[in-house]
Tab-separated table of C-alpha atoms and ligand atoms in Angstrom:
chain	number	residue	atom	x	y	z
A	120	MET	CA	-37.967	94.056	-79.674
A	121	THR	CA	-38.585	92.512	-83.049
A	122	THR	CA	-38.602	88.716	-83.214
A	123	PHE	CA	-36.186	88.539	-86.178
A	124	ALA	CA	-38.391	85.839	-87.689
A	125	ASP	CA	-39.342	86.158	-91.342
A	126	PRO	CA	-43.049	85.762	-92.038
A	127	VAL	CA	-44.187	82.683	-93.919
A	128	PRO	CA	-47.631	81.764	-95.223
A	129	GLY	CA	-49.533	81.068	-92.013
A	130	GLY	CA	-47.807	83.958	-90.248
A	131	ARG	CA	-44.791	84.351	-87.999
A	132	PRO	CA	-44.338	81.605	-85.443
A	133	GLY	CA	-46.780	82.083	-82.596
A	134	ASP	CA	-48.658	85.016	-84.136
A	135	LEU	CA	-51.935	83.209	-84.670
A	136	ARG	CA	-52.057	82.274	-80.982
A	137	ARG	CA	-52.179	85.916	-79.897
A	138	VAL	CA	-54.090	87.570	-82.702
A	139	ALA	CA	-57.582	86.926	-81.281
A	140	ALA	CA	-56.777	88.585	-77.952
A	141	LEU	CA	-55.046	91.455	-79.744
A	142	THR	CA	-58.024	92.028	-82.029
A	143	ALA	CA	-60.427	92.001	-79.076
A	144	ASP	CA	-58.247	94.502	-77.212
A	145	LEU	CA	-57.988	96.852	-80.207
A	146	SER	CA	-61.744	96.673	-80.815
A	147	ALA	CA	-62.458	97.401	-77.147
A	148	ARG	CA	-60.256	100.486	-77.465
A	149	GLY	CA	-62.281	101.734	-80.428
A	150	VAL	CA	-59.743	100.812	-83.102
A	151	ARG	CA	-61.674	100.359	-86.346
A	152	GLY	CA	-58.856	99.909	-88.813
A	153	ILE	CA	-55.184	99.003	-89.047
A	154	VAL	CA	-52.648	100.810	-91.220
A	155	LEU	CA	-50.164	98.376	-92.764
A	156	GLY	CA	-47.137	100.409	-93.751
A	157	TYR	CA	-43.768	100.076	-95.401
A	158	VAL	CA	-41.265	102.460	-96.917
A	159	ASP	CA	-40.408	102.252	-100.600
A	160	THR	CA	-37.008	102.629	-102.256
A	161	ALA	CA	-37.593	106.360	-102.756
A	162	GLY	CA	-38.291	106.800	-99.040
A	163	ILE	CA	-42.041	107.257	-99.353
A	164	GLY	CA	-44.289	105.551	-96.809
A	165	ARG	CA	-46.871	103.441	-98.642
A	166	VAL	CA	-49.881	101.896	-96.928
A	167	LYS	CA	-52.864	99.656	-97.172
A	168	THR	CA	-55.472	99.535	-94.430
A	169	ILE	CA	-57.733	96.765	-93.176
A	170	PRO	CA	-60.688	96.701	-90.790
A	171	THR	CA	-59.578	95.512	-87.349
A	172	ALA	CA	-61.569	92.290	-87.783
A	173	ARG	CA	-59.325	91.364	-90.746
A	174	LEU	CA	-56.153	91.267	-88.638
A	175	GLU	CA	-56.222	87.496	-88.287
A	176	ALA	CA	-56.494	87.070	-92.068
A	177	ALA	CA	-53.621	89.502	-92.595
A	178	VAL	CA	-51.455	87.676	-90.050
A	179	SER	CA	-52.116	84.244	-91.571
A	180	SER	CA	-52.005	85.018	-95.276
A	181	GLY	CA	-50.982	88.642	-95.718
A	182	VAL	CA	-52.587	91.440	-97.694
A	183	GLY	CA	-51.952	91.848	-101.419
A	184	MET	CA	-49.972	94.722	-102.884
A	185	SER	CA	-48.100	95.127	-106.150
A	186	PRO	CA	-44.279	95.031	-106.086
A	187	VAL	CA	-44.261	97.980	-108.499
A	188	PHE	CA	-43.789	100.456	-105.625
A	189	ASP	CA	-40.173	99.300	-105.332
A	190	THR	CA	-39.444	101.434	-108.378
A	191	PHE	CA	-41.855	104.300	-107.776
A	192	LEU	CA	-40.306	107.755	-107.659
A	193	ALA	CA	-41.260	110.226	-104.950
A	194	HIS	CA	-43.918	111.764	-107.214
A	195	ASP	CA	-45.348	108.413	-108.307
A	196	SER	CA	-43.900	107.983	-111.778
A	197	ILE	CA	-42.375	104.551	-112.294
A	198	VAL	CA	-38.940	103.448	-113.457
A	199	THR	CA	-37.891	99.886	-114.203
A	200	THR	CA	-35.043	97.476	-113.565
A	201	ASP	CA	-34.462	94.021	-115.039
A	202	VAL	CA	-36.958	92.540	-112.592
A	203	LEU	CA	-38.931	95.397	-111.022
A	204	GLY	CA	-41.375	98.021	-112.190
A	205	SER	CA	-43.644	95.856	-114.319
A	206	PRO	CA	-47.426	95.752	-113.823
A	207	ASP	CA	-47.224	91.976	-113.277
A	208	GLY	CA	-47.203	90.021	-110.046
A	209	ASP	CA	-48.317	90.546	-106.477
A	210	LEU	CA	-46.846	90.411	-102.986
A	211	ARG	CA	-48.275	89.738	-99.548
A	212	LEU	CA	-47.902	92.288	-96.735
A	213	TYR	CA	-47.454	90.634	-93.311
A	214	PRO	CA	-47.918	92.857	-90.248
A	215	ASP	CA	-45.371	92.493	-87.451
A	216	LEU	CA	-47.496	92.084	-84.321
A	217	ASP	CA	-44.554	92.959	-82.071
A	218	GLU	CA	-44.728	96.518	-83.392
A	219	LEU	CA	-48.485	96.871	-83.764
A	220	VAL	CA	-49.734	99.896	-81.846
A	221	ALA	CA	-52.970	101.874	-81.475
A	222	LEU	CA	-52.286	105.324	-82.933
A	223	ALA	CA	-52.785	107.974	-80.280
A	224	GLY	CA	-52.747	110.747	-82.901
A	225	GLN	CA	-55.341	109.004	-85.088
A	226	PRO	CA	-58.181	107.750	-82.899
A	227	GLY	CA	-59.825	104.711	-84.501
A	228	TRP	CA	-56.629	103.499	-86.098
A	229	ALA	CA	-53.731	101.214	-85.258
A	230	TRP	CA	-50.495	100.810	-87.218
A	231	ALA	CA	-48.089	97.976	-87.916
A	232	PRO	CA	-45.001	97.774	-90.118
A	233	VAL	CA	-45.052	94.945	-92.630
A	234	ASP	CA	-42.666	92.563	-94.281
A	235	ARG	CA	-43.391	91.707	-97.862
A	236	ILE	CA	-43.118	88.139	-99.119
A	237	THR	CA	-44.004	86.502	-102.402
A	238	GLN	CA	-47.242	84.636	-102.970
A	239	GLU	CA	-45.153	81.456	-102.767
A	240	GLY	CA	-43.911	82.412	-99.308
A	241	ALA	CA	-40.327	83.415	-100.172
A	242	ARG	CA	-38.546	86.562	-98.971
A	243	HIS	CA	-39.157	89.420	-101.394
A	244	PRO	CA	-35.683	90.662	-102.368
A	245	GLY	CA	-37.018	94.228	-102.685
A	246	CYS	CA	-38.322	94.367	-99.088
A	247	SER	CA	-36.143	96.832	-97.195
A	248	ARG	CA	-37.340	95.664	-93.763
A	249	THR	CA	-36.418	92.077	-94.612
A	250	PHE	CA	-33.046	93.358	-95.872
A	251	LEU	CA	-32.256	95.118	-92.594
A	252	ARG	CA	-33.323	92.072	-90.586
A	253	ARG	CA	-30.991	89.913	-92.695
A	254	ILE	CA	-28.040	92.289	-92.139
A	255	VAL	CA	-28.647	92.314	-88.380
A	256	THR	CA	-29.075	88.531	-88.244
A	257	ASP	CA	-25.878	87.973	-90.256
A	258	ALA	CA	-23.977	90.336	-87.959
A	259	ALA	CA	-25.101	88.269	-84.977
A	260	GLU	CA	-24.282	84.942	-86.609
A	261	ARG	CA	-20.956	85.853	-88.262
A	262	HIS	CA	-19.557	88.456	-85.896
A	263	GLY	CA	-21.451	87.948	-82.642
A	264	LEU	CA	-22.423	91.615	-82.846
A	265	ALA	CA	-25.671	93.356	-81.959
A	266	PHE	CA	-26.587	97.020	-82.390
A	267	LYS	CA	-28.555	99.794	-80.783
A	268	ALA	CA	-29.842	102.513	-83.053
A	269	ALA	CA	-31.911	105.664	-82.956
A	270	ILE	CA	-32.878	108.138	-85.637
A	271	GLU	CA	-33.278	111.798	-84.730
A	272	ILE	CA	-36.175	113.578	-86.361
A	273	GLU	CA	-36.109	117.228	-87.391
A	274	TRP	CA	-39.212	118.702	-88.941
A	275	SER	CA	-40.660	122.018	-90.050
A	276	VAL	CA	-43.986	123.096	-88.594
A	277	GLY	CA	-46.048	125.325	-90.868
A	278	LEU	CA	-49.484	126.901	-90.699
A	279	GLY	CA	-52.160	124.662	-92.162
A	280	SER	CA	-53.825	127.821	-93.483
A	281	ALA	CA	-50.807	128.845	-95.620
A	282	PRO	CA	-51.407	129.384	-99.359
A	283	ALA	CA	-51.297	126.100	-101.312
A	284	GLY	CA	-47.777	124.746	-101.626
A	285	GLU	CA	-46.205	127.402	-99.437
A	286	PHE	CA	-44.463	127.003	-96.107
A	287	VAL	CA	-45.326	129.636	-93.503
A	288	PRO	CA	-43.581	128.860	-90.187
A	289	ALA	CA	-46.050	128.301	-87.378
A	290	VAL	CA	-43.752	129.911	-84.809
A	291	SER	CA	-41.502	132.928	-84.551
A	292	GLY	CA	-38.460	133.659	-82.451
A	293	PRO	CA	-34.936	132.289	-82.165
A	294	ALA	CA	-33.519	128.769	-82.411
A	295	TYR	CA	-33.954	126.802	-79.194
A	296	GLY	CA	-36.054	129.816	-78.193
A	297	ALA	CA	-38.526	129.842	-75.365
A	298	THR	CA	-41.025	131.772	-77.510
A	299	ARG	CA	-41.341	128.879	-79.944
A	300	GLN	CA	-41.872	126.384	-77.163
A	301	ILE	CA	-44.688	128.530	-75.768
A	302	GLU	CA	-46.323	129.174	-79.140
A	303	LEU	CA	-46.634	125.434	-79.850
A	304	SER	CA	-47.196	124.424	-76.250
A	305	ASP	CA	-50.460	122.532	-76.877
A	306	TYR	CA	-49.225	120.752	-79.998
A	307	THR	CA	-45.990	119.573	-78.442
A	308	ALA	CA	-47.705	118.481	-75.200
A	309	ASP	CA	-50.163	116.401	-77.245
A	310	LEU	CA	-47.249	114.983	-79.209
A	311	LEU	CA	-45.471	113.896	-76.018
A	312	ALA	CA	-48.687	112.341	-74.750
A	313	ALA	CA	-49.178	110.449	-78.010
A	314	CYS	CA	-45.601	109.141	-77.931
A	315	ALA	CA	-46.034	107.984	-74.327
A	316	ALA	CA	-49.328	106.239	-75.194
A	317	GLN	CA	-47.490	104.407	-77.976
A	318	ASN	CA	-44.606	103.319	-75.716
A	319	VAL	CA	-42.140	105.578	-77.510
A	320	ASP	CA	-39.600	106.786	-74.948
A	321	VAL	CA	-38.773	110.344	-75.904
A	322	ASP	CA	-35.382	111.659	-74.805
A	323	GLN	CA	-35.822	115.283	-75.839
A	324	LEU	CA	-38.003	117.660	-77.829
A	325	HIS	CA	-36.837	121.159	-78.727
A	326	PRO	CA	-37.244	124.087	-81.128
A	327	GLU	CA	-34.422	123.798	-83.695
A	328	TYR	CA	-32.486	126.311	-85.800
A	329	ALA	CA	-34.461	126.782	-89.031
A	330	PRO	CA	-37.771	128.685	-89.228
A	331	GLY	CA	-40.577	126.598	-87.712
A	332	GLN	CA	-38.172	123.699	-87.075
A	333	PHE	CA	-38.418	121.276	-84.151
A	334	GLU	CA	-36.510	118.119	-83.220
A	335	ILE	CA	-37.348	114.999	-81.272
A	336	SER	CA	-34.952	112.294	-80.135
A	337	VAL	CA	-36.038	108.898	-78.891
A	338	GLY	CA	-34.474	105.943	-77.098
A	339	ALA	CA	-32.268	103.459	-78.956
A	340	ARG	CA	-33.545	100.015	-79.979
A	341	ASP	CA	-32.388	97.185	-82.205
A	342	PRO	CA	-32.033	98.509	-85.777
A	343	VAL	CA	-35.257	97.067	-87.225
A	344	ALA	CA	-37.268	98.390	-84.291
A	345	ALA	CA	-35.448	101.745	-84.528
A	346	ALA	CA	-36.431	102.065	-88.192
A	347	ASP	CA	-40.021	101.089	-87.351
A	348	ARG	CA	-40.049	103.692	-84.616
A	349	SER	CA	-38.794	106.392	-86.975
A	350	VAL	CA	-41.784	105.704	-89.244
A	351	LEU	CA	-44.235	105.608	-86.325
A	352	VAL	CA	-42.977	108.821	-84.735
A	353	ARG	CA	-43.235	110.687	-88.027
A	354	GLN	CA	-46.765	109.366	-88.549
A	355	THR	CA	-47.579	110.647	-85.052
A	356	ILE	CA	-45.929	114.060	-85.509
A	357	ARG	CA	-47.945	114.590	-88.689
A	358	ALA	CA	-51.258	113.307	-87.321
A	359	VAL	CA	-51.098	115.347	-84.123
A	360	ALA	CA	-50.089	118.452	-86.117
A	361	GLN	CA	-53.086	118.080	-88.373
A	362	ARG	CA	-55.417	118.053	-85.369
A	363	HIS	CA	-53.902	121.410	-84.378
A	364	GLY	CA	-54.354	123.010	-87.812
A	365	LEU	CA	-50.637	122.684	-88.557
A	366	ARG	CA	-48.837	121.171	-91.520
A	367	VAL	CA	-45.466	119.489	-91.148
A	368	SER	CA	-42.646	118.650	-93.511
A	369	PHE	CA	-39.751	116.241	-93.032
A	370	ALA	CA	-38.243	117.293	-96.379
A	371	PRO	CA	-34.447	117.680	-96.289
A	372	ALA	CA	-34.876	121.286	-97.424
A	373	VAL	CA	-38.185	123.077	-97.069
A	374	SER	CA	-36.463	126.113	-98.606
A	375	ALA	CA	-33.448	126.170	-100.908
A	376	GLU	CA	-31.502	128.426	-98.561
A	377	GLY	CA	-30.697	127.901	-94.906
A	378	VAL	CA	-30.522	124.922	-92.600
A	379	GLY	CA	-32.412	121.765	-93.533
A	380	ASN	CA	-34.092	118.888	-91.734
A	381	GLY	CA	-31.669	116.116	-90.767
A	382	GLY	CA	-32.323	112.562	-89.661
A	383	HIS	CA	-29.038	111.848	-87.857
A	384	LEU	CA	-28.512	108.196	-87.186
A	385	HIS	CA	-27.066	107.028	-83.867
A	386	LEU	CA	-25.537	103.586	-83.731
A	387	SER	CA	-23.512	101.485	-81.302
A	388	CYS	CA	-22.099	97.944	-81.569
A	389	TRP	CA	-22.557	95.519	-78.693
A	390	ARG	CA	-21.185	92.062	-77.899
A	391	ASP	CA	-22.723	89.937	-75.146
A	392	GLY	CA	-24.424	92.977	-73.670
A	393	VAL	CA	-21.243	95.096	-73.633
A	394	ASN	CA	-21.035	98.407	-75.516
A	395	LEU	CA	-17.934	98.258	-77.747
A	396	HIS	CA	-17.739	102.063	-77.933
A	397	ALA	CA	-16.748	102.352	-74.269
A	398	GLY	CA	-14.120	100.845	-72.004
A	399	GLY	CA	-11.744	99.920	-74.860
A	400	GLU	CA	-8.061	100.698	-75.352
A	401	GLY	CA	-8.635	102.997	-78.339
A	402	ARG	CA	-9.410	106.677	-78.661
A	403	TYR	CA	-12.239	107.868	-76.399
A	404	GLY	CA	-12.665	104.370	-75.052
A	405	MET	CA	-13.450	102.715	-78.378
A	406	THR	CA	-12.539	99.063	-78.680
A	407	ALA	CA	-10.574	98.070	-81.775
A	408	GLU	CA	-13.751	96.594	-83.216
A	409	ALA	CA	-15.829	99.726	-82.668
A	410	GLU	CA	-13.075	101.758	-84.284
A	411	SER	CA	-12.953	99.405	-87.289
A	412	PHE	CA	-16.722	99.581	-87.569
A	413	ALA	CA	-16.624	103.388	-87.568
A	414	ALA	CA	-13.748	103.374	-90.066
A	415	GLY	CA	-15.756	101.118	-92.368
A	416	VAL	CA	-18.652	103.570	-92.313
A	417	LEU	CA	-16.332	106.550	-92.824
A	418	ALA	CA	-14.687	104.920	-95.836
A	419	ARG	CA	-17.992	104.346	-97.604
A	420	LEU	CA	-19.778	107.606	-96.815
A	421	PRO	CA	-19.666	108.991	-100.371
A	422	ALA	CA	-21.451	105.867	-101.666
A	423	LEU	CA	-23.730	105.647	-98.625
A	424	THR	CA	-24.972	109.144	-99.406
A	425	ALA	CA	-27.068	107.707	-102.260
A	426	VAL	CA	-28.981	105.748	-99.614
A	427	THR	CA	-28.925	108.178	-96.679
A	428	ALA	CA	-29.601	111.343	-98.725
A	429	PRO	CA	-31.750	109.995	-101.568
A	430	SER	CA	-33.649	113.043	-102.784
A	431	PRO	CA	-32.573	115.848	-105.094
A	432	ALA	CA	-33.639	118.053	-102.165
A	433	SER	CA	-31.120	116.245	-99.927
A	434	TYR	CA	-28.329	118.137	-101.682
A	435	LEU	CA	-29.863	121.488	-100.789
A	436	ARG	CA	-29.359	120.429	-97.172
A	437	LEU	CA	-25.867	118.926	-97.518
A	438	LYS	CA	-23.942	122.205	-97.320
A	439	PRO	CA	-20.877	122.973	-95.209
A	440	SER	CA	-21.124	124.821	-91.915
A	441	GLN	CA	-24.763	123.927	-91.277
A	442	TRP	CA	-24.161	120.931	-88.972
A	443	ALA	CA	-25.216	118.480	-91.664
A	444	GLY	CA	-21.755	116.816	-91.669
A	445	VAL	CA	-20.710	117.006	-95.300
A	446	PHE	CA	-17.036	116.067	-94.928
A	447	THR	CA	-15.590	112.566	-94.588
A	448	ALA	CA	-14.064	113.091	-91.162
A	449	TRP	CA	-14.681	112.146	-87.581
A	450	GLY	CA	-14.286	113.887	-84.262
A	451	ARG	CA	-15.469	113.779	-80.706
A	452	GLU	CA	-18.624	115.873	-80.431
A	453	THR	CA	-17.692	117.610	-83.693
A	454	ARG	CA	-20.864	118.721	-85.424
A	455	GLU	CA	-19.298	119.470	-88.795
A	456	ALA	CA	-17.732	116.015	-89.266
A	457	ALA	CA	-19.881	113.365	-90.925
A	458	LEU	CA	-19.127	111.037	-88.001
A	459	ARG	CA	-19.531	112.481	-84.531
A	460	MET	CA	-18.261	110.267	-81.728
A	461	ILE	CA	-20.306	110.562	-78.582
A	462	THR	CA	-18.844	109.239	-75.341
A	463	GLY	CA	-21.704	110.277	-73.053
A	464	THR	CA	-21.195	111.839	-69.663
A	465	ALA	CA	-18.985	110.460	-66.917
A	466	GLY	CA	-20.489	107.399	-65.305
A	467	ARG	CA	-22.666	106.539	-68.293
A	468	HIS	CA	-20.112	105.788	-71.028
A	469	ASP	CA	-20.860	102.075	-71.087
A	470	GLN	CA	-24.527	102.789	-71.768
A	471	ASP	CA	-24.443	105.939	-73.876
A	472	ALA	CA	-21.312	105.903	-76.060
A	473	ASN	CA	-22.235	105.716	-79.737
A	474	MET	CA	-21.472	107.188	-83.098
A	475	GLU	CA	-23.679	109.614	-84.974
A	476	VAL	CA	-23.863	109.573	-88.762
A	477	LYS	CA	-24.912	113.063	-89.815
A	478	PRO	CA	-25.357	113.094	-93.606
A	479	VAL	CA	-28.677	111.265	-93.252
A	480	ASP	CA	-32.074	112.857	-93.834
A	481	LEU	CA	-35.679	111.799	-93.533
A	482	ALA	CA	-36.198	111.248	-97.237
A	483	ALA	CA	-34.092	108.125	-96.652
A	484	ASN	CA	-35.743	104.751	-96.247
A	485	PRO	CA	-34.618	104.089	-92.639
A	486	TYR	CA	-34.328	100.328	-93.219
A	487	LEU	CA	-32.059	100.790	-96.225
A	488	ALA	CA	-30.057	103.501	-94.477
A	489	LEU	CA	-29.438	101.446	-91.322
A	490	GLY	CA	-28.772	98.241	-93.259
A	491	CYS	CA	-26.229	99.883	-95.553
A	492	VAL	CA	-24.468	101.775	-92.747
A	493	ILE	CA	-24.191	98.549	-90.722
A	494	ALA	CA	-22.947	96.620	-93.771
A	495	ALA	CA	-20.259	99.267	-94.317
A	496	GLY	CA	-19.273	99.049	-90.655
A	497	LEU	CA	-19.089	95.253	-90.706
A	498	ASP	CA	-16.848	95.415	-93.758
A	499	GLY	CA	-14.592	97.697	-91.720
A	500	VAL	CA	-14.546	95.108	-88.915
A	501	THR	CA	-13.684	92.290	-91.335
A	502	ALA	CA	-10.897	94.383	-92.881
A	503	ALA	CA	-9.693	95.556	-89.410
A	504	ARG	CA	-9.730	99.151	-90.668
A	505	THR	CA	-8.421	101.909	-88.445
A	506	LEU	CA	-9.646	105.465	-88.159
A	507	PRO	CA	-7.529	108.336	-89.480
A	508	ASP	CA	-6.664	111.259	-87.193
A	509	GLU	CA	-9.697	112.992	-85.794
A	510	ILE	CA	-10.518	116.562	-86.680
A	511	THR	CA	-11.729	119.458	-84.576
A	512	GLY	CA	-13.597	122.510	-85.803
A	513	ASP	CA	-15.125	123.040	-89.220
A	514	PRO	CA	-13.404	121.188	-92.100
A	515	ALA	CA	-14.782	123.866	-94.443
A	516	ARG	CA	-11.777	125.970	-93.404
A	517	TYR	CA	-9.247	123.549	-94.942
A	518	GLY	CA	-7.656	124.435	-98.253
A	519	PRO	CA	-7.487	121.642	-100.860
A	520	ASP	CA	-3.958	120.512	-99.897
A	521	GLU	CA	-4.671	120.344	-96.194
A	522	ALA	CA	-7.927	118.468	-96.805
A	523	ALA	CA	-6.166	115.966	-99.076
A	524	ALA	CA	-3.373	115.447	-96.528
A	525	LEU	CA	-5.974	114.721	-93.831
A	526	GLY	CA	-8.036	112.495	-96.132
A	527	VAL	CA	-10.997	114.818	-95.769
A	528	ARG	CA	-13.369	114.847	-98.748
A	529	ARG	CA	-16.543	116.753	-99.422
A	530	LEU	CA	-19.448	114.348	-99.825
A	531	PRO	CA	-21.308	114.230	-103.164
A	532	GLN	CA	-22.933	117.537	-104.030
A	533	SER	CA	-25.715	116.133	-106.176
A	534	LEU	CA	-27.801	112.994	-106.342
A	535	SER	CA	-26.181	112.055	-109.659
A	536	GLU	CA	-22.714	112.234	-108.070
A	537	ALA	CA	-23.907	110.095	-105.163
A	538	VAL	CA	-25.325	107.432	-107.493
A	539	GLU	CA	-21.995	107.193	-109.308
A	540	GLU	CA	-20.265	106.559	-105.976
A	541	PHE	CA	-22.906	104.004	-105.032
A	542	ARG	CA	-22.634	102.140	-108.317
A	543	ALA	CA	-18.871	101.832	-107.869
A	544	ASP	CA	-19.213	100.375	-104.347
A	545	PRO	CA	-19.102	96.558	-104.338
A	546	VAL	CA	-19.723	96.215	-100.595
A	547	LEU	CA	-23.023	98.100	-100.503
A	548	ARG	CA	-24.183	96.422	-103.696
A	549	ALA	CA	-23.394	92.959	-102.331
A	550	ALA	CA	-25.108	93.705	-99.035
A	551	LEU	CA	-28.285	94.889	-100.736
A	552	GLY	CA	-28.302	92.100	-103.301
A	553	PRO	CA	-28.809	92.766	-107.005
A	554	VAL	CA	-32.559	93.413	-106.872
A	555	LEU	CA	-32.438	96.139	-104.219
A	556	ALA	CA	-29.152	97.575	-105.493
A	557	ASP	CA	-30.607	97.945	-108.977
A	558	ALA	CA	-33.778	99.460	-107.536
A	559	VAL	CA	-31.743	102.053	-105.601
A	560	THR	CA	-29.770	102.941	-108.723
A	561	ALA	CA	-32.815	103.161	-110.991
A	562	VAL	CA	-34.892	105.171	-108.536
A	563	ARG	CA	-32.070	107.646	-107.822
A	564	LEU	CA	-31.311	108.123	-111.507
A	565	GLY	CA	-35.032	108.614	-112.175
A	566	GLU	CA	-35.326	111.113	-109.343
A	567	ALA	CA	-32.300	113.067	-110.590
A	568	ALA	CA	-33.708	113.113	-114.127
A	569	ALA	CA	-37.081	114.309	-112.842
A	570	VAL	CA	-35.564	117.609	-111.660
A	571	ASP	CA	-33.003	118.029	-114.422
A	572	GLY	CA	-32.633	121.726	-115.225
A	573	LEU	CA	-34.617	122.944	-112.200
A	574	GLY	CA	-32.996	125.570	-109.992
A	575	PRO	CA	-32.717	125.161	-106.194
A	576	ASP	CA	-35.946	127.005	-105.368
A	577	ARG	CA	-37.975	124.807	-107.675
A	578	VAL	CA	-36.307	121.632	-106.343
A	579	ALA	CA	-37.144	122.655	-102.777
A	580	ALA	CA	-40.735	123.423	-103.796
A	581	ALA	CA	-41.047	120.131	-105.679
A	582	TYR	CA	-40.260	118.042	-102.575
A	583	ARG	CA	-41.488	120.412	-99.838
A	584	TRP	CA	-44.603	118.388	-99.026
A	585	THR	CA	-43.488	114.996	-100.328
A	586	TYR	CA	-41.860	113.734	-97.142
B	288	LIG	N1	-30.352	120.666	-89.015
B	288	LIG	C1	-29.055	120.039	-89.084
B	288	LIG	C2	-29.033	119.023	-90.201
B	288	LIG	O1	-29.594	119.271	-91.216
B	288	LIG	C3	-28.655	119.401	-87.781
B	288	LIG	C4	-28.624	120.257	-86.573
B	288	LIG	C5	-28.215	119.431	-85.362
B	288	LIG	O2	-27.043	119.087	-85.220
B	288	LIG	O3	-29.102	119.029	-84.611
B	288	LIG	O4	-28.434	118.000	-90.107
B	289	MG	MG1	-30.851	118.984	-84.548
């Protein structure tokens, strides 16, 4: 659980009381340094590290880092907005001790996500973790709603010895195939051990469809903690792979053709400990509120795509008939609809029912993605939206008239198209606030311009090892 308290100069309430014991424990376990991490607007994890003995200083007064990373592109060139992207100013990174963990895949290191605040102690409007916490706190205060979320992780495992820049799958054999599981037996066992040591409850791990692809799914948590966990699990997958001579990619499309790496987002709304996606009067047990929430997300998917699929490479993945969910439609357990409703098995509906948002990949900043999806859902609740008819099967089979009659639209097919949708969406813009909304727009436009004129193979190659 995250505390939902913003840091202030002097730390989060209560942190200084426990930092000495925490530091002693980390030191006794051989932890020499702590990685302080956050995710920038482009979806890149950025870090500073401190020696373990500096944890108390970091907790009480933060660690300095320029705000310029809010407008960095994935390959480190810099764009600007009215207020971001200048060489001036500094921010303080405050580690969240609730999420601090010794890294099992990187002996000698611990990791903690940070919130960024100004030197004067105010919330930094460009901090995506602070943004998500604000959305979740507002949902609790205004609607009495809480959420459980989980982000699936698909990744491509390649040989570390492959020629520079190239992806050579580390396994052979079919999707979900036993051969792949055997070939990476030691790596995946070490990965499970590392997750367990870090208190990450893994639901499943399996060989996926694309060459060298695997997937891990983990237990649901509150949205901020779920986003933190997505970052931690990816850090772990990469670190353990490296120790096995493997190289991993979370890029939406390691190759221009074929199935990509998704980061499907699972989400459920709860009130007073009751899952609103089960036991209701609506379709598949949804309560009216859960249905309105889902309808709010469905209505804004074209604009959300700029946040959930933020890379030029994301649009190599977002193709029909590859289970990436590229049509604005919903259905029960329908893997080609952007929204897949999951009821869970008999006897567990009240715990397991949730919705899965599929057009999300791991180039996305998970805090921005969750915050924007929740904001869209809450707008649906406020407007008492209702869901259209569900679909079954693959919407790719519909002709234009049938699709229009059903209200089924193809999601944006390029980053530029997605940004146009995003810019025209007042709800997402208002939720993010002007500073973050402008940063998203500027970074996406910059990223699109960076690959202007490149064909699909070169786009895939450009981002293959970025995420
Ligand atoms: N790899 C697919 C994607 O890009 C998802 C496959 C699945 O449903 O697990 O979203
Ligand atoms: Mg999958």
